[in-house]
Coordinates of C-alpha atoms and ligand atoms in Angstrom, one line a residue:
X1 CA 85.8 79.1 128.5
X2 CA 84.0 82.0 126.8
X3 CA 80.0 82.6 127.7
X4 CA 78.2 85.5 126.1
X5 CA 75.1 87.1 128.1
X6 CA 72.7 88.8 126.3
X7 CA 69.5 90.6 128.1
X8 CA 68.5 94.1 128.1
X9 CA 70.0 97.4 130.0
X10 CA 68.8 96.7 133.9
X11 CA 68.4 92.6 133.0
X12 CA 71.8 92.0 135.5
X13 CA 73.8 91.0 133.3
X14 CA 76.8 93.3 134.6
X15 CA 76.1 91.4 138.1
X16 CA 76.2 87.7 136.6
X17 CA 79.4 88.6 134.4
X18 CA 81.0 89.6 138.1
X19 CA 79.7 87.0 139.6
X20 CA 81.1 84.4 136.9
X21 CA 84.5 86.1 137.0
X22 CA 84.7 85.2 140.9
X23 CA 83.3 81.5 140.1
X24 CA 85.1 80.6 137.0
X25 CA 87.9 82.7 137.1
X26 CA 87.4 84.3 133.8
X27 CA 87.7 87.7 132.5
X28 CA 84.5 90.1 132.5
X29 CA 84.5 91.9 128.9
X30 CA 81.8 94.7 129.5
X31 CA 81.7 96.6 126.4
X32 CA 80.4 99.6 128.2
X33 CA 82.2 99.9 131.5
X34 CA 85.2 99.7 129.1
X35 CA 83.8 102.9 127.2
X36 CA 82.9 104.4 131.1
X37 CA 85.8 104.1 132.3
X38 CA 87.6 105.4 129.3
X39 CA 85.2 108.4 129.2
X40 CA 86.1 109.2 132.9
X41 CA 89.8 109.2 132.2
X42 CA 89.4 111.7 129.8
X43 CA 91.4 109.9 126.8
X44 CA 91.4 110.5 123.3
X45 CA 88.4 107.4 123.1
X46 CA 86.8 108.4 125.9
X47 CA 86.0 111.5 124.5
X48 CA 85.1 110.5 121.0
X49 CA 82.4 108.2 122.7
X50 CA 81.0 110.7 125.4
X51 CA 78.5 111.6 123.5
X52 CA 77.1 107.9 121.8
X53 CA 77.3 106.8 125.0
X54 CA 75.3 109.6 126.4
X55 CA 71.9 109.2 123.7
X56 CA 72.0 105.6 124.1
X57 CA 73.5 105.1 120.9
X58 CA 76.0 102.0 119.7
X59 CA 79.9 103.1 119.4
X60 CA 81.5 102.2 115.9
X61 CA 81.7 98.5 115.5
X62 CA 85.7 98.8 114.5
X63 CA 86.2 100.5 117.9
X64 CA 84.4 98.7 120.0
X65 CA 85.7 95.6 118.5
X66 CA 89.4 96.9 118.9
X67 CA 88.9 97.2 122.9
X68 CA 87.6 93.6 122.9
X69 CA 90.4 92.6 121.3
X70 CA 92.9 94.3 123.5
X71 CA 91.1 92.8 126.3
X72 CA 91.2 89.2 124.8
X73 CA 94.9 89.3 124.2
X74 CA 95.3 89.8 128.2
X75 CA 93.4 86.7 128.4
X76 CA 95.7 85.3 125.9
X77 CA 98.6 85.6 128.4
X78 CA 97.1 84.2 131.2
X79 CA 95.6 87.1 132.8
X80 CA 92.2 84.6 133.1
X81 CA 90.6 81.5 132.2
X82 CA 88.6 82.6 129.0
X83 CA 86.0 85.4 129.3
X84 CA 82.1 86.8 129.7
X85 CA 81.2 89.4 127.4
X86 CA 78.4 92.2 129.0
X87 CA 77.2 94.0 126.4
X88 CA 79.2 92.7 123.5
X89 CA 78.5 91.3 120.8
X90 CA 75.2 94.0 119.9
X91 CA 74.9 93.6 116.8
X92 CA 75.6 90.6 114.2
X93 CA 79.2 92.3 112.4
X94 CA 80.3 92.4 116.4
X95 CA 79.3 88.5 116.6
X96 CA 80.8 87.9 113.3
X97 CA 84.3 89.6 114.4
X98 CA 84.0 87.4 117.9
X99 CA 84.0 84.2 115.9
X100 CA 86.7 85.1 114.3
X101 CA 89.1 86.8 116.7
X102 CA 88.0 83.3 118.9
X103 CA 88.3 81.1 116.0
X104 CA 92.0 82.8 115.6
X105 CA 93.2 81.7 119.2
X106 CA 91.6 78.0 118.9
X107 CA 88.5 78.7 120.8
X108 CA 84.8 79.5 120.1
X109 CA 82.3 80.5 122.6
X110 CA 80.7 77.9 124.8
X111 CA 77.6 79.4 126.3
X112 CA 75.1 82.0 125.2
X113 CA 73.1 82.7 128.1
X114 CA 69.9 84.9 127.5
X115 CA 68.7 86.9 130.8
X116 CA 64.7 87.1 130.0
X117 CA 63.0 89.9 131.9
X118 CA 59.9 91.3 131.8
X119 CA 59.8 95.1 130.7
X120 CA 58.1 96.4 134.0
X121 CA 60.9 94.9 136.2
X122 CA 63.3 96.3 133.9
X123 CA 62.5 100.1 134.2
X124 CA 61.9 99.8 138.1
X125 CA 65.6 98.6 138.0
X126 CA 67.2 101.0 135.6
X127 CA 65.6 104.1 137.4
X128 CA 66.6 103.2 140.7
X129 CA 70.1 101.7 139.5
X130 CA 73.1 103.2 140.5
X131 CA 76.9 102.5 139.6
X132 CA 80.1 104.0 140.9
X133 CA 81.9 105.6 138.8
X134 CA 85.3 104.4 139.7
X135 CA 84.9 100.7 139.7
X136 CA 81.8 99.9 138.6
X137 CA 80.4 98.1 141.0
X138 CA 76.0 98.2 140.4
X139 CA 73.8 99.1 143.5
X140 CA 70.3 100.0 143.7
X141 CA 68.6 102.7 146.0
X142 CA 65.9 100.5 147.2
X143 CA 67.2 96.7 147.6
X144 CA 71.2 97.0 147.3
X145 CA 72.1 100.5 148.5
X146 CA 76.0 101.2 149.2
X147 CA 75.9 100.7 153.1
X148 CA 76.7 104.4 152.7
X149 CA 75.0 106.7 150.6
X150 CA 76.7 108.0 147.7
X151 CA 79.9 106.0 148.2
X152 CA 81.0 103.0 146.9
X153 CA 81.1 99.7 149.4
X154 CA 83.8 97.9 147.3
X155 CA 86.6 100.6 146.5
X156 CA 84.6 103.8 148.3
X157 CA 84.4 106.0 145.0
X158 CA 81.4 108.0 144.0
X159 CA 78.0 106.3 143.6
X160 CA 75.6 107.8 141.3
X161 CA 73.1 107.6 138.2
X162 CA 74.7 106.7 134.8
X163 CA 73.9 109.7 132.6
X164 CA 72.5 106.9 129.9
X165 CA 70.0 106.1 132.9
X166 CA 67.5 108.6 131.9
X167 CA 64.0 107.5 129.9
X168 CA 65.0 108.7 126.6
X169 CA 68.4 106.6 126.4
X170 CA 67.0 103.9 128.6
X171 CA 64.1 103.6 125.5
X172 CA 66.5 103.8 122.3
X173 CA 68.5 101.1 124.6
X174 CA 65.7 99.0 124.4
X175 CA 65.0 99.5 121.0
X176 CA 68.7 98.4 120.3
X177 CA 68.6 96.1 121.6
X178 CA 65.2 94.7 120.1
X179 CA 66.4 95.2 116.8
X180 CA 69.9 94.7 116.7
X181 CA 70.9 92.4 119.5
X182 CA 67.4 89.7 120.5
X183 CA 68.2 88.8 116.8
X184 CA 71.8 87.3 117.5
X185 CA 70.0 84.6 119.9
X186 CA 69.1 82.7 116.4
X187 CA 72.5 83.2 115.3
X188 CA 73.9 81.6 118.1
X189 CA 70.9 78.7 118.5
X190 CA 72.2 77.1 115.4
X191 CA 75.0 75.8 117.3
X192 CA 72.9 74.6 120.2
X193 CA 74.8 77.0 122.8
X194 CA 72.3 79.2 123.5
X195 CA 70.0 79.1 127.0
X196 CA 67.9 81.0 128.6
X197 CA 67.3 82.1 132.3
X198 CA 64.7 84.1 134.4
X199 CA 65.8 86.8 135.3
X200 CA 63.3 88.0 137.0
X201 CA 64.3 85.7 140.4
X202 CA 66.9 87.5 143.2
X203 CA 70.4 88.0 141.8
X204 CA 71.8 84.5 143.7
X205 CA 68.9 82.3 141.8
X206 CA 69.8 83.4 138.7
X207 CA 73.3 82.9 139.2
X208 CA 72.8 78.9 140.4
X209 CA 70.8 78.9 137.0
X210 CA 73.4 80.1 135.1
X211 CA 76.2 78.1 136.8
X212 CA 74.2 74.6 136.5
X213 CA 73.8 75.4 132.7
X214 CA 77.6 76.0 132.4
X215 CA 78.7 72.9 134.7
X216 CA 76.5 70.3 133.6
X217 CA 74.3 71.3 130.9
X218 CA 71.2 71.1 133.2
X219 CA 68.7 74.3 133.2
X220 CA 68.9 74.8 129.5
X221 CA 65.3 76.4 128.1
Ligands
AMP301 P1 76.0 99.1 128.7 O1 76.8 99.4 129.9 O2 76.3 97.7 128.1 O3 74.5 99.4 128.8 O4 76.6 100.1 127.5 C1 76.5 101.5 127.7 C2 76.7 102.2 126.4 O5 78.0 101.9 125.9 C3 75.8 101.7 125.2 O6 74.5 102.4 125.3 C4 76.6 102.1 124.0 O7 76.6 103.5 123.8 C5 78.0 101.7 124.5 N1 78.3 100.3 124.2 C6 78.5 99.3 125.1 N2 78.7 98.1 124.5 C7 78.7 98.4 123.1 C8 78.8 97.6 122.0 N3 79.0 96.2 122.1 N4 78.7 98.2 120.8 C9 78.4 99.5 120.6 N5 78.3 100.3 121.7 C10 78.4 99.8 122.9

């Protein structure tokens, strides 16, 4: 099964795609802990994107593509049951090159699930967001702090503010994503796949939301 979320920055779609993994056994793709992660390695990528990642701005399409890909082709042997993108596709060229690297292994995605969230929500979450830098893992300093401060509950690495968490990135974000990526929702509802959910509700409604639109269809806007 492959589902696609699409919101903007603070929306929670890095928390569904986790959540999913652990419901539906599939493989979170998240374009942008990819590039994190990469960036904190200190490889060849990493360092190339340091910077685009810092302004808010999109990496190349053929690179972010080519991490997807590597990423799918653990999926093709076996390391899950299909996928959820976070943060991929942004842009319609990325959507194309989905459908076709999908359309190549026999599959095509089954759910598009849009996150709506009203803009005053979103920059209460993205200023008090915080991630840790080794894993991942998404807190927030007033209603999900690590239990302690500064270090990560799940694998205890450092907690902190993502350097792209700062009001001039956080608004190009959103202006990306206005432009570029709200636009691929009509790309996708000409197949009928595409729903939508509030995500303005605690993190467990949303998920139940977005589980009884994958499972039975039910929930679709
Ligand atoms: P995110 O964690 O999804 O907010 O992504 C953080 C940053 O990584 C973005 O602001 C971009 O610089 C980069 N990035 C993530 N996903 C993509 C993508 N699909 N295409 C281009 N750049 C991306």
């Amino acid at each position: 099964m492959y589902i696609v979320l699409i919101g903007p920055q603070g929306s929670g779609k890095g928390t569904q795609a986790d959540r999913l993994v652990n419901s539906l056994g599939v493989m979170k793709i998240s374009t942008g802990e990819l590039f994190r992660a990469e960036r904190a390695a200190g490889t060849e990528l990493g360092k190339l994107v340091a910077g685009i990642l810092d302004a808010g701005e999109l990496v190349p399409d053929d690179v972010t593509i080519a991490i997807v890909e590597s990423r799918l082709e653990e999926v093709d042997r076996g390391a899950a049951l299909g996928a959820v993108f976070d943060g991929f596709p942004r842009n319609l060229s990325q959507a194309e090159a989905l459908d076709v690297a999908l359309d190549g292994r026999g599959a095509a995605i089954d759910h598009v699930v849009e996150i709506a969230i009203s803009e005053d929500k979103l920059v209460r979450r993205l200023s008090g967001r915080r991630v840790c830098s080794n894993c991942g893992a998404v807190y927030h300093i007033d209603h999900a702090p690590p239990s302690v401060p500064g270090v990560c509950d799940r694998c205890g690495g450092k907690v902190e503010q993502r350097a792209d968490d700062t009001p001039e990135a956080i608004r190009r974000r959103l202006a990306i994503f206005a432009e570029m990526t709200r636009p691929l929702l009509a790309y996708y509802a000409e197949r009928g796949i595409v729903s939508q959910v509030d995500g303005d509700q605690p993190m467990e409604a949303v998920e139940k939301d977005i589980l009884s639109i994958i499972q039975d269809g039910s929930g679709a806007a």
